[in-house]
PDB file of C-alpha atoms in Angstrom:
ATOM      1  CA  UNK A   1       7.537   7.868  -8.756  1.00  0.00           C
ATOM      2  CA  UNK A   2       3.653   8.454  -7.622  1.00  0.00           C
ATOM      3  CA  UNK A   3       3.294  12.051  -6.324  1.00  0.00           C
ATOM      4  CA  UNK A   4       2.795  11.078  -2.351  1.00  0.00           C
ATOM      5  CA  UNK A   5      -0.183  13.060  -1.814  1.00  0.00           C
ATOM      6  CA  UNK A   6      -1.892  11.205  -4.315  1.00  0.00           C
ATOM      7  CA  UNK A   7      -0.588   7.637  -3.156  1.00  0.00           C
ATOM      8  CA  UNK A   8      -0.647   8.236   1.056  1.00  0.00           C
ATOM      9  CA  UNK A   9      -3.599  10.373   0.592  1.00  0.00           C
ATOM     10  CA  UNK A  10      -6.303   9.333   2.598  1.00  0.00           C
ATOM     11  CA  UNK A  11      -5.921   7.129   5.652  1.00  0.00           C
ATOM     12  CA  UNK A  12      -7.201   3.950   5.045  1.00  0.00           C
ATOM     13  CA  UNK A  13      -4.133   3.807   2.391  1.00  0.00           C
ATOM     14  CA  UNK A  14      -1.746   5.286   5.519  1.00  0.00           C
ATOM     15  CA  UNK A  15      -3.182   2.331   7.760  1.00  0.00           C
ATOM     16  CA  UNK A  16      -2.687  -0.390   4.761  1.00  0.00           C
ATOM     17  CA  UNK A  17       0.981   0.309   4.411  1.00  0.00           C
ATOM     18  CA  UNK A  18       1.365   0.662   8.450  1.00  0.00           C
ATOM     19  CA  UNK A  19      -1.176  -2.715   8.475  1.00  0.00           C
ATOM     20  CA  UNK A  20       1.493  -4.725   5.396  1.00  0.00           C
ATOM     21  CA  UNK A  21       5.278  -3.424   6.616  1.00  0.00           C
ATOM     22  CA  UNK A  22       4.076  -4.488  10.245  1.00  0.00           C
ATOM     23  CA  UNK A  23       2.248  -8.461   8.872  1.00  0.00           C
ATOM     24  CA  UNK A  24       3.025  -8.887   5.608  1.00  0.00           C
ATOM     25  CA  UNK A  25       3.334 -10.553   3.552  1.00  0.00           C
ATOM     26  CA  UNK A  26      -0.659 -10.877   3.985  1.00  0.00           C
ATOM     27  CA  UNK A  27      -3.760 -11.246   1.896  1.00  0.00           C
ATOM     28  CA  UNK A  28      -6.485  -8.849   1.244  1.00  0.00           C
ATOM     29  CA  UNK A  29      -9.022 -10.240   3.407  1.00  0.00           C
ATOM     30  CA  UNK A  30      -6.494 -10.597   6.332  1.00  0.00           C
ATOM     31  CA  UNK A  31      -5.896  -6.564   5.948  1.00  0.00           C
ATOM     32  CA  UNK A  32      -9.838  -5.836   5.536  1.00  0.00           C
ATOM     33  CA  UNK A  33     -10.220  -8.202   8.410  1.00  0.00           C
ATOM     34  CA  UNK A  34      -7.926  -6.272  10.750  1.00  0.00           C
ATOM     35  CA  UNK A  35      -8.517  -3.099   9.743  1.00  0.00           C
ATOM     36  CA  UNK A  36     -12.350  -3.101   9.657  1.00  0.00           C
ATOM     37  CA  UNK A  37     -13.027  -1.928   6.281  1.00  0.00           C
ATOM     38  CA  UNK A  38     -15.162  -3.471   3.289  1.00  0.00           C
ATOM     39  CA  UNK A  39     -13.524  -5.777   0.797  1.00  0.00           C
ATOM     40  CA  UNK A  40     -13.965  -3.166  -1.979  1.00  0.00           C
ATOM     41  CA  UNK A  41     -12.560  -0.113  -0.376  1.00  0.00           C
ATOM     42  CA  UNK A  42      -9.023  -2.296   0.663  1.00  0.00           C
ATOM     43  CA  UNK A  43      -9.052  -3.338  -3.248  1.00  0.00           C
ATOM     44  CA  UNK A  44      -9.506   0.035  -4.231  1.00  0.00           C
ATOM     45  CA  UNK A  45      -6.801   0.877  -2.091  1.00  0.00           C
ATOM     46  CA  UNK A  46      -4.169  -1.741  -2.629  1.00  0.00           C
ATOM     47  CA  UNK A  47      -5.031  -0.867  -6.278  1.00  0.00           C
ATOM     48  CA  UNK A  48      -3.865   2.427  -5.787  1.00  0.00           C
ATOM     49  CA  UNK A  49      -0.850   1.790  -3.939  1.00  0.00           C
ATOM     50  CA  UNK A  50       0.251  -1.285  -6.164  1.00  0.00           C
ATOM     51  CA  UNK A  51       0.328   1.276  -8.654  1.00  0.00           C
ATOM     52  CA  UNK A  52       2.555   4.023  -6.845  1.00  0.00           C
ATOM     53  CA  UNK A  53       4.622   1.240  -6.526  1.00  0.00           C
ATOM     54  CA  UNK A  54       4.284   1.175  -2.653  1.00  0.00           C
ATOM     55  CA  UNK A  55       2.789  -2.210  -2.681  1.00  0.00           C
ATOM     56  CA  UNK A  56       4.330  -5.269  -4.333  1.00  0.00           C
ATOM     57  CA  UNK A  57       2.736  -8.491  -5.397  1.00  0.00           C
ATOM     58  CA  UNK A  58       3.039 -11.806  -5.122  1.00  0.00           C
ATOM     59  CA  UNK A  59       2.933 -13.048  -7.972  1.00  0.00           C
ATOM     60  CA  UNK A  60       3.995 -10.226  -9.864  1.00  0.00           C
ATOM     61  CA  UNK A  61       1.438 -10.304 -12.002  1.00  0.00           C
ATOM     62  CA  UNK A  62      -1.466 -12.056 -10.676  1.00  0.00           C
ATOM     63  CA  UNK A  63      -4.678 -13.584 -12.345  1.00  0.00           C
ATOM     64  CA  UNK A  64      -7.818 -14.006 -11.685  1.00  0.00           C
ATOM     65  CA  UNK A  65      -8.584 -16.446  -8.933  1.00  0.00           C
ATOM     66  CA  UNK A  66      -4.763 -16.329  -7.350  1.00  0.00           C
ATOM     67  CA  UNK A  67      -4.038 -15.857  -3.863  1.00  0.00           C
ATOM     68  CA  UNK A  68      -2.352 -12.525  -3.991  1.00  0.00           C
ATOM     69  CA  UNK A  69       0.514 -11.663  -1.231  1.00  0.00           C
ATOM     70  CA  UNK A  70       1.209  -7.801  -0.466  1.00  0.00           C
ATOM     71  CA  UNK A  71       4.187  -6.770   0.705  1.00  0.00           C
ATOM     72  CA  UNK A  72       5.807  -3.159   1.329  1.00  0.00           C
ATOM     73  CA  UNK A  73       8.551  -1.437  -1.085  1.00  0.00           C
ATOM     74  CA  UNK A  74      10.090   0.189   1.958  1.00  0.00           C
ATOM     75  CA  UNK A  75      12.541   1.691  -0.800  1.00  0.00           C
ATOM     76  CA  UNK A  76       9.694   3.676  -2.801  1.00  0.00           C
ATOM     77  CA  UNK A  77       8.166   4.452   1.109  1.00  0.00           C
ATOM     78  CA  UNK A  78      10.976   6.157   2.144  1.00  0.00           C
ATOM     79  CA  UNK A  79      11.571   8.199  -1.213  1.00  0.00           C
ATOM     80  CA  UNK A  80       7.874   9.452  -0.591  1.00  0.00           C
ATOM     81  CA  UNK A  81       8.209   9.928   2.611  1.00  0.00           C
ATOM     82  CA  UNK A  82      11.266  12.130   1.864  1.00  0.00           C
ATOM     83  CA  UNK A  83       9.372  14.278  -1.034  1.00  0.00           C
ATOM     84  CA  UNK A  84       6.654  14.526   1.580  1.00  0.00           C
ATOM     85  CA  UNK A  85       8.838  16.271   3.963  1.00  0.00           C
ATOM     86  CA  UNK A  86      10.686  18.586   1.405  1.00  0.00           C
ATOM     87  CA  UNK A  87       7.161  19.496   0.168  1.00  0.00           C
ATOM     88  CA  UNK A  88       5.877  20.400   3.592  1.00  0.00           C
ATOM     89  CA  UNK A  89       8.846  21.849   4.836  1.00  0.00           C
ATOM     90  CA  UNK A  90       9.621  19.442   7.391  1.00  0.00           C
ATOM     91  CA  UNK A  91      13.454  18.708   5.699  1.00  0.00           C
TER      92      UNK A  91
END
């Protein structure tokens, strides 16, 4: 599992997770528009979150040009939350 600080370590990623949890499954453009952030920044953040296992894509191995939908893997987010709380002495 990815280090929670690395995966969740900036507000854009945290905001993306929150948005996708509330509105998912969603496309990258929907996220960028809703958060008022440029597509390149959102694409980079999504890549980190997918690699960390926080977000799941449909299709699971998208090809260039395909529409990709993002959803949150709640189990991974919950585990990261526990690990983060443990690291900062909250649990």
